[in-house]
Short mmCIF file of N, CA and C in Angstrom, two decimals:
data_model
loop_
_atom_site.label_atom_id
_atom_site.label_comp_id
_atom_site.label_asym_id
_atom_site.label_seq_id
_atom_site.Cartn_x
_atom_site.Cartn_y
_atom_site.Cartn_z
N UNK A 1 -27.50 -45.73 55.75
CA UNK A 1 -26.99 -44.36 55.78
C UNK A 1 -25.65 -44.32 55.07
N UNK A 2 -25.89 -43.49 54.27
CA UNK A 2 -24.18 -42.96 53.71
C UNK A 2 -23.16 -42.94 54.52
N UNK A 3 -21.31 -43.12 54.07
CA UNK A 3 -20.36 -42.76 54.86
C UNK A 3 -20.03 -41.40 54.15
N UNK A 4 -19.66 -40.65 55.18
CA UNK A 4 -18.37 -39.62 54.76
C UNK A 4 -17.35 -39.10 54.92
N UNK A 5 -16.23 -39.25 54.26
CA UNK A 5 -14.95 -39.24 54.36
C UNK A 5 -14.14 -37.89 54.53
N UNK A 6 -13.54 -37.30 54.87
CA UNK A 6 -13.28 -35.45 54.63
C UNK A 6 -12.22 -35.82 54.84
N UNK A 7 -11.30 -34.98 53.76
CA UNK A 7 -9.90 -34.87 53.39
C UNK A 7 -9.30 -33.24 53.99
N UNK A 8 -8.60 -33.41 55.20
CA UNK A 8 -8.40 -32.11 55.63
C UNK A 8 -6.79 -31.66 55.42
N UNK A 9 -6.71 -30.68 55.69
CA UNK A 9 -5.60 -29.78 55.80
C UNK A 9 -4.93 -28.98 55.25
N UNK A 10 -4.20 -28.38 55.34
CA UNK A 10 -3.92 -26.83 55.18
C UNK A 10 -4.20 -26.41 53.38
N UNK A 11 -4.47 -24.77 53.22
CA UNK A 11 -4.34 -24.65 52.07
C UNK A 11 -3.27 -25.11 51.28
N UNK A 12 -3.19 -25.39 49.88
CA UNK A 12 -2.37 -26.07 49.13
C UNK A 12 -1.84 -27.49 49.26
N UNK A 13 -2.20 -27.76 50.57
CA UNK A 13 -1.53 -29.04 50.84
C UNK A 13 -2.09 -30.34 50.19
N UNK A 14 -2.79 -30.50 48.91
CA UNK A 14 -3.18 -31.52 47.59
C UNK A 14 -4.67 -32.11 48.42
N UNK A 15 -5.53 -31.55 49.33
CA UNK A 15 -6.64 -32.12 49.74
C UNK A 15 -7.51 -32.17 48.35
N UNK A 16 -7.66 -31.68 47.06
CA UNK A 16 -8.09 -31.84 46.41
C UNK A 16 -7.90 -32.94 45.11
N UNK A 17 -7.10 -32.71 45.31
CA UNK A 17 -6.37 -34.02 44.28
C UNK A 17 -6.25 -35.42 44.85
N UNK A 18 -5.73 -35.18 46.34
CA UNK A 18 -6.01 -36.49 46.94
C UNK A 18 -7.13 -37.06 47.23
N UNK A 19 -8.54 -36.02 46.95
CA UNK A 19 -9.84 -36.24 47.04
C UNK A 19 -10.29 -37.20 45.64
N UNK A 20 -9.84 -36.27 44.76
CA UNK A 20 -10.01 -36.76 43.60
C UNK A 20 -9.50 -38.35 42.98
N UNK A 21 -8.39 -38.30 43.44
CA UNK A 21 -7.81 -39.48 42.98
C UNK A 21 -8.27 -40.65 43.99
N UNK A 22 -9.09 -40.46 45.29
CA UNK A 22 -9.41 -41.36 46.40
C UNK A 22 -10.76 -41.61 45.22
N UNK A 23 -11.16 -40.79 44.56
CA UNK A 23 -12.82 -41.13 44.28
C UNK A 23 -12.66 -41.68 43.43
N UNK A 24 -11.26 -41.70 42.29
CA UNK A 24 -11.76 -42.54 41.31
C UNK A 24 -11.31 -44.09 41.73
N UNK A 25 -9.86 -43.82 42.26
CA UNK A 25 -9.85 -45.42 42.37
C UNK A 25 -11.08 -46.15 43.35
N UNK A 26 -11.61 -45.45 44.40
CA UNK A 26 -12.47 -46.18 44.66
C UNK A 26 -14.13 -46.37 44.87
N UNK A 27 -14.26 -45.39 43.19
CA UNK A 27 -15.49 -45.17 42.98
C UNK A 27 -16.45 -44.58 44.14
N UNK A 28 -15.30 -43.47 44.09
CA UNK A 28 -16.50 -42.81 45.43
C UNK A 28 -17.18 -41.73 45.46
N UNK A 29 -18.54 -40.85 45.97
CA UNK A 29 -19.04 -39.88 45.24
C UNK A 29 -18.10 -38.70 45.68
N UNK A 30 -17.11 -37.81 44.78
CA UNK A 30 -16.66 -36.72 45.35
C UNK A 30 -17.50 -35.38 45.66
N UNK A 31 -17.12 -34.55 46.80
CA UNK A 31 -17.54 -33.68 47.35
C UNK A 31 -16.97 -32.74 46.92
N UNK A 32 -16.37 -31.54 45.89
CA UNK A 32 -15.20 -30.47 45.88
C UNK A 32 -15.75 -28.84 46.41
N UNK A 33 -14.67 -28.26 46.05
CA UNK A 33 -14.98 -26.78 47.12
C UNK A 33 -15.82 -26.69 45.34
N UNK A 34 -15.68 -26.54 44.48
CA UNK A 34 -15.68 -26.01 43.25
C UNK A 34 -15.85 -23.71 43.72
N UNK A 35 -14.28 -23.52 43.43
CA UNK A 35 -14.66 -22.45 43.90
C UNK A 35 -15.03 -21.15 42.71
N UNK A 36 -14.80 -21.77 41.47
CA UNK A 36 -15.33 -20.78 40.30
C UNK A 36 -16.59 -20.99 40.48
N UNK A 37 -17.56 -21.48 40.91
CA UNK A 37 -18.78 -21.90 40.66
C UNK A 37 -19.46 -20.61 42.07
N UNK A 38 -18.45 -20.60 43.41
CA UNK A 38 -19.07 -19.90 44.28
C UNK A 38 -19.14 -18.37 44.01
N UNK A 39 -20.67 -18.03 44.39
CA UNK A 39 -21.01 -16.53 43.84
C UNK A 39 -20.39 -15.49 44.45
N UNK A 40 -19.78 -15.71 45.47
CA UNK A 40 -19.56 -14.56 46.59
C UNK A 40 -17.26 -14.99 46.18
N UNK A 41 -17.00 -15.70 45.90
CA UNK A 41 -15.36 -16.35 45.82
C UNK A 41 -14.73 -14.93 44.70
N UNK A 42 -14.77 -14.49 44.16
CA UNK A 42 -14.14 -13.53 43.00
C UNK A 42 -14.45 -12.16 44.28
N UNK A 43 -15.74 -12.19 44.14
CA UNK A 43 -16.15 -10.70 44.62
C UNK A 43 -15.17 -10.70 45.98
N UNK A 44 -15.40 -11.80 46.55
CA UNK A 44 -14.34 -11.68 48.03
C UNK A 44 -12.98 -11.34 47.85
N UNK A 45 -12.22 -12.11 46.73
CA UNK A 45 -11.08 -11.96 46.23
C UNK A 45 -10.54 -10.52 46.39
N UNK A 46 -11.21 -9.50 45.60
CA UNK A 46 -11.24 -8.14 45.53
C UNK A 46 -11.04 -7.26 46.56
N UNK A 47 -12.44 -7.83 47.45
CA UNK A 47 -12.75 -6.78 48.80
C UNK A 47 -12.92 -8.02 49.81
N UNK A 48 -12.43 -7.92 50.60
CA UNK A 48 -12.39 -9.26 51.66
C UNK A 48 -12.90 -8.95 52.57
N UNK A 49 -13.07 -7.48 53.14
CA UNK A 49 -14.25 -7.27 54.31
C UNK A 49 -15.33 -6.97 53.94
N UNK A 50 -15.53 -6.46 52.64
CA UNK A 50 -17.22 -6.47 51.84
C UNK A 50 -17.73 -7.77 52.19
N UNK A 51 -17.06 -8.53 51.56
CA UNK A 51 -17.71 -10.17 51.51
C UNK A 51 -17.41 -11.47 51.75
N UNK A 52 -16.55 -11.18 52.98
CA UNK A 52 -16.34 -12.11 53.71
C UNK A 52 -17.89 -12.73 53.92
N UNK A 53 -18.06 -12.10 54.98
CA UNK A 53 -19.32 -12.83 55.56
C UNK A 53 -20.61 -13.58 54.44
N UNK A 54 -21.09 -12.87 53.21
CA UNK A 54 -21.74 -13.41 52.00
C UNK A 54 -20.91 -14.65 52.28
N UNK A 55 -19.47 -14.49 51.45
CA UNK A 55 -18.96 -15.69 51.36
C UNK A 55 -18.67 -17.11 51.97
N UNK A 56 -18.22 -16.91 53.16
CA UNK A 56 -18.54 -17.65 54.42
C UNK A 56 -20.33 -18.20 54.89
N UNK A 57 -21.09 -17.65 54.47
CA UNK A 57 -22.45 -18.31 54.48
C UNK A 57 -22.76 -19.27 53.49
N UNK A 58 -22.02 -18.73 52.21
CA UNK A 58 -22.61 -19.54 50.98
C UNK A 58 -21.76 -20.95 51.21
N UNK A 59 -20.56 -20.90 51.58
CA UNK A 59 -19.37 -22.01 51.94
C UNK A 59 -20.31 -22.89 52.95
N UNK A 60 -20.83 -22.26 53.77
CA UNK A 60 -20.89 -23.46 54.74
C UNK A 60 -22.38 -24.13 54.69
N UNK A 61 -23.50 -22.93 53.47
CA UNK A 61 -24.85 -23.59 53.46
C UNK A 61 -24.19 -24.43 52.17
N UNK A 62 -23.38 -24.39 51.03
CA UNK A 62 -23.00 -25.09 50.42
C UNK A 62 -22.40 -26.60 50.47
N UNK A 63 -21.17 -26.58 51.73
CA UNK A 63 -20.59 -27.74 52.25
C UNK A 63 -22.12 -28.79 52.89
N UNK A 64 -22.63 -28.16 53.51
CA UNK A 64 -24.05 -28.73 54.51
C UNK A 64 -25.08 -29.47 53.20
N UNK A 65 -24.77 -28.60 52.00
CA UNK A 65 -26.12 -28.81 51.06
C UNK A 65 -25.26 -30.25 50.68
N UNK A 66 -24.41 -30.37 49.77
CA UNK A 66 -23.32 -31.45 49.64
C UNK A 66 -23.49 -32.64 50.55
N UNK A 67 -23.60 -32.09 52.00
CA UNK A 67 -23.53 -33.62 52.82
C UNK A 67 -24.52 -33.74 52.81
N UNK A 68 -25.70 -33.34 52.90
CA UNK A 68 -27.35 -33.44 52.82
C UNK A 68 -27.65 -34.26 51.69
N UNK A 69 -27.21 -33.79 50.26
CA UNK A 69 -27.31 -34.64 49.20
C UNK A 69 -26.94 -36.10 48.98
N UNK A 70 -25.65 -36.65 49.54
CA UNK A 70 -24.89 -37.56 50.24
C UNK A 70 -25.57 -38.41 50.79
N UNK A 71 -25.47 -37.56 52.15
CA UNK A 71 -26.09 -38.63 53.10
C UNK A 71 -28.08 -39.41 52.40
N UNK A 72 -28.52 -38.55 51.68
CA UNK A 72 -29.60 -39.48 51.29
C UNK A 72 -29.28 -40.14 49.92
N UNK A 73 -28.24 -40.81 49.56
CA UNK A 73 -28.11 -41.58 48.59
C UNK A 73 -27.88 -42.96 49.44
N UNK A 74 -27.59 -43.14 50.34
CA UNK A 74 -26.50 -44.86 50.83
C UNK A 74 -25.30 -44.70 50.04
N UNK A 75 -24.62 -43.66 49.54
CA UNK A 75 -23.35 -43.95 48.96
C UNK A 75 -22.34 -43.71 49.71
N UNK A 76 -21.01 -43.95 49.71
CA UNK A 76 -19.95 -43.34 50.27
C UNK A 76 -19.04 -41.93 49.37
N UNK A 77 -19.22 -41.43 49.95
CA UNK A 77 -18.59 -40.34 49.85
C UNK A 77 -17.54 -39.23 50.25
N UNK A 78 -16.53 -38.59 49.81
CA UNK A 78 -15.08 -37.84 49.91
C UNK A 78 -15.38 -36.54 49.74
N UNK A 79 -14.63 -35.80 50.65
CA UNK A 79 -15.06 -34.57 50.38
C UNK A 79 -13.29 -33.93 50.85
N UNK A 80 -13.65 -32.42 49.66
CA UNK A 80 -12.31 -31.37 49.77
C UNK A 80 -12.21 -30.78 51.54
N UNK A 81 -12.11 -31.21 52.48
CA UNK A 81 -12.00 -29.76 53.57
C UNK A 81 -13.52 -30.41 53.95
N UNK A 82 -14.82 -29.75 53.46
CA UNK A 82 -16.03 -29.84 53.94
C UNK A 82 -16.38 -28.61 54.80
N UNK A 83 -17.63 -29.06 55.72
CA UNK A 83 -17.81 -27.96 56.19
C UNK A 83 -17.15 -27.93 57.59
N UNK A 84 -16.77 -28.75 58.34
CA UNK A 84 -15.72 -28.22 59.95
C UNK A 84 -14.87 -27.48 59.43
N UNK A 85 -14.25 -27.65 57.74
CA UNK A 85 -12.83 -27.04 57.99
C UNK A 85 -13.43 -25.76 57.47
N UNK A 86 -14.30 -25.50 56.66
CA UNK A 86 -14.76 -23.98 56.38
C UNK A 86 -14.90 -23.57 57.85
N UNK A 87 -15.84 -24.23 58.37
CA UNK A 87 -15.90 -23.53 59.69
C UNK A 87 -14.83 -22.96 60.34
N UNK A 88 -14.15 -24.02 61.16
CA UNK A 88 -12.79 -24.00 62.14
C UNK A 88 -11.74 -23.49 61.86
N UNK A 89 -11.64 -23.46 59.95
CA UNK A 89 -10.25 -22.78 59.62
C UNK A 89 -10.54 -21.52 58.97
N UNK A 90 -11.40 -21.64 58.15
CA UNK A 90 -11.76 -20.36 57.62
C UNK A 90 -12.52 -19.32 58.09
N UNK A 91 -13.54 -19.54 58.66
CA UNK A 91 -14.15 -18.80 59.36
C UNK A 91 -13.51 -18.15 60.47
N UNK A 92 -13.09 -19.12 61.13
CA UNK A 92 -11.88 -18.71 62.30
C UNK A 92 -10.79 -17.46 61.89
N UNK A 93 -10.39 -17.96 60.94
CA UNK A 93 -8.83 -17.45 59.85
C UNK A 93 -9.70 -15.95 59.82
N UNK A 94 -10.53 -16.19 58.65
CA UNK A 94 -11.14 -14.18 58.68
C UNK A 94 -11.90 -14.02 59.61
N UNK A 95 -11.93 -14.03 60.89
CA UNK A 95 -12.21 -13.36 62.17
C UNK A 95 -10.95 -12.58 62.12
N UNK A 96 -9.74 -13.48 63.17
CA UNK A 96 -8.65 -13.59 63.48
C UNK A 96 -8.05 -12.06 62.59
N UNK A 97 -7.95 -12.11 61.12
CA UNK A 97 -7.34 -11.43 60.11
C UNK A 97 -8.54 -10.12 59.81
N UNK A 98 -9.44 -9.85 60.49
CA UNK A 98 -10.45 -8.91 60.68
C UNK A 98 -11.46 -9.02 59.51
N UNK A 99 -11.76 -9.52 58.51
CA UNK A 99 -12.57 -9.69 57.41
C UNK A 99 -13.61 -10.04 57.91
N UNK A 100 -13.95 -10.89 59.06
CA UNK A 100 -15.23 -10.97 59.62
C UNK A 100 -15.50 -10.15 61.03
N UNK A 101 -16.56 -9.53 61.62
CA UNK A 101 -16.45 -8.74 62.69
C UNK A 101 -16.54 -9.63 63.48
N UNK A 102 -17.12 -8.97 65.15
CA UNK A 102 -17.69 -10.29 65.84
C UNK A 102 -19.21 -10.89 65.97
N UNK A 103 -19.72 -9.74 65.33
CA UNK A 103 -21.10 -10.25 65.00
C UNK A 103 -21.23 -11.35 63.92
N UNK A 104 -20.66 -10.95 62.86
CA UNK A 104 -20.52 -11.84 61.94
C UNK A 104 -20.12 -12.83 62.23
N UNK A 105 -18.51 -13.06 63.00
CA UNK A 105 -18.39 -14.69 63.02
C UNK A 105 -19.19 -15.23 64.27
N UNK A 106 -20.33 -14.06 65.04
CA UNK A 106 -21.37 -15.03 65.61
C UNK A 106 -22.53 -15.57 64.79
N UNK A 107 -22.58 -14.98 63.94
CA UNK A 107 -23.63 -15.31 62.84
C UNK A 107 -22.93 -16.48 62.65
N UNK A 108 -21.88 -16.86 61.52
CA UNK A 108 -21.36 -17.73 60.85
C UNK A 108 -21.45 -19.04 62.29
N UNK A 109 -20.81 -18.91 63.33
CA UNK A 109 -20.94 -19.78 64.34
C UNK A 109 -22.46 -20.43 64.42
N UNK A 110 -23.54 -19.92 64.78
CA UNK A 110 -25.01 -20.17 64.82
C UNK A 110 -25.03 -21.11 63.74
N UNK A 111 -24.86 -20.47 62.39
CA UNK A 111 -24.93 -21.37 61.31
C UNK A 111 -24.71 -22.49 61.20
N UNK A 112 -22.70 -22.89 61.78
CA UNK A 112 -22.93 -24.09 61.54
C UNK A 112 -23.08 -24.47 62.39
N UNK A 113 -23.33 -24.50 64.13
CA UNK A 113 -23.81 -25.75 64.74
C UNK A 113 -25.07 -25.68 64.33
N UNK A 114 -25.88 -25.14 63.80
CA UNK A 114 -27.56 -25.47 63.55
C UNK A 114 -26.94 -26.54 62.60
N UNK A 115 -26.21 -26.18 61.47
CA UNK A 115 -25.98 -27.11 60.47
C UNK A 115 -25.33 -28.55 60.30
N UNK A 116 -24.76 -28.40 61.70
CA UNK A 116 -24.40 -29.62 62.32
C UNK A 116 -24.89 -30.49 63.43
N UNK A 117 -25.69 -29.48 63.83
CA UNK A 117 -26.71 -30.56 64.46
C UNK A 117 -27.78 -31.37 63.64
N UNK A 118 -28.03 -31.23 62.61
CA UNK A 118 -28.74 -31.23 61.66
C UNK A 118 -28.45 -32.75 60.57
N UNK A 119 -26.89 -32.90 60.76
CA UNK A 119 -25.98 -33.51 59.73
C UNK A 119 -25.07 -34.47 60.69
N UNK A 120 -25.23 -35.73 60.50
CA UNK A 120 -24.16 -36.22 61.70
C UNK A 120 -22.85 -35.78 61.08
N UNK A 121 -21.56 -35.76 61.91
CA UNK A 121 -19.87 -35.41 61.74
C UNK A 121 -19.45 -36.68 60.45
N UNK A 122 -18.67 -36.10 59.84
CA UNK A 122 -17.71 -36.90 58.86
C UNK A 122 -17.48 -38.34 59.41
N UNK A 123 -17.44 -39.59 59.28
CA UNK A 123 -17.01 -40.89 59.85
C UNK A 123 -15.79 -41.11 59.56
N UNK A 124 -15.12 -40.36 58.84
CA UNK A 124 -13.54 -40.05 59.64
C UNK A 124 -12.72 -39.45 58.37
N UNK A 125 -11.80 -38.87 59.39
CA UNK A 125 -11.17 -37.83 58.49
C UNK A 125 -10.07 -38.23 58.08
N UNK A 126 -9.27 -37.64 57.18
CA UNK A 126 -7.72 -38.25 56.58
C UNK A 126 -7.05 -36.87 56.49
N UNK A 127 -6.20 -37.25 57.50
CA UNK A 127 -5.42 -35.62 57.35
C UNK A 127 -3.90 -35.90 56.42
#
């Protein structure tokens, strides 16, 4: 079985770069948010209670698809945040800041423990 590594903490605080630079020196498969690539990331930008919730689904079936891919290689692998911290911080964060209702962040909740029951937890994190 694959390892996986998740690089957490706050926005800006270099989880990406320190991801990056963990993967090359030690040849490891990186995980990133890549957020130009996410379909719902611009449109949210704009209107944040339109599409929060889009966005927040695609984040966390995205992070899940990532460790899914992973975990069936045997490789070790690094990841930006992943999916607890979409979950716990972001999801949490636009509740909290009203962009998600409470239906919605019960939706988003359902999601990921299905998606984590599904996926064993990170084998350890580096904050």
């Amino acid at each position: 079985m694959s390892t996986l590594i998740a690089v957490i903490g706050n926005c800006g605080s270099g989880k990406t770069a320190l991801t990056k630079k963990l993967s090359e020196h030690y040849k490891l498969t990186s995980l990133l948010e890549q957020h130009a690539e996410r379909p719902f990331q611009a449109k949210f930008q704009s209107d944040l209670k339109t599409f929060a919730l889009a966005n927040q689904i695609d984040y966390l079936l995205f992070r899940a698809e990532q460790e899914l891919a992973l975990r069936q290689t045997g490789k070790v692998g690094i990841v930006d945040g992943g999916l607890d911290q979409d979950f716990y911080v972001f999801t949490r964060l636009f509740h909290r800041k009203g962009f998600l209702d409470d239906r919605e962040y019960a939706l988003c909740e359902r999601l990921y423990r299905n998606l984590r029951r599904t996926l064993p937890p990170p084998d350890l994190l580096v904050r």
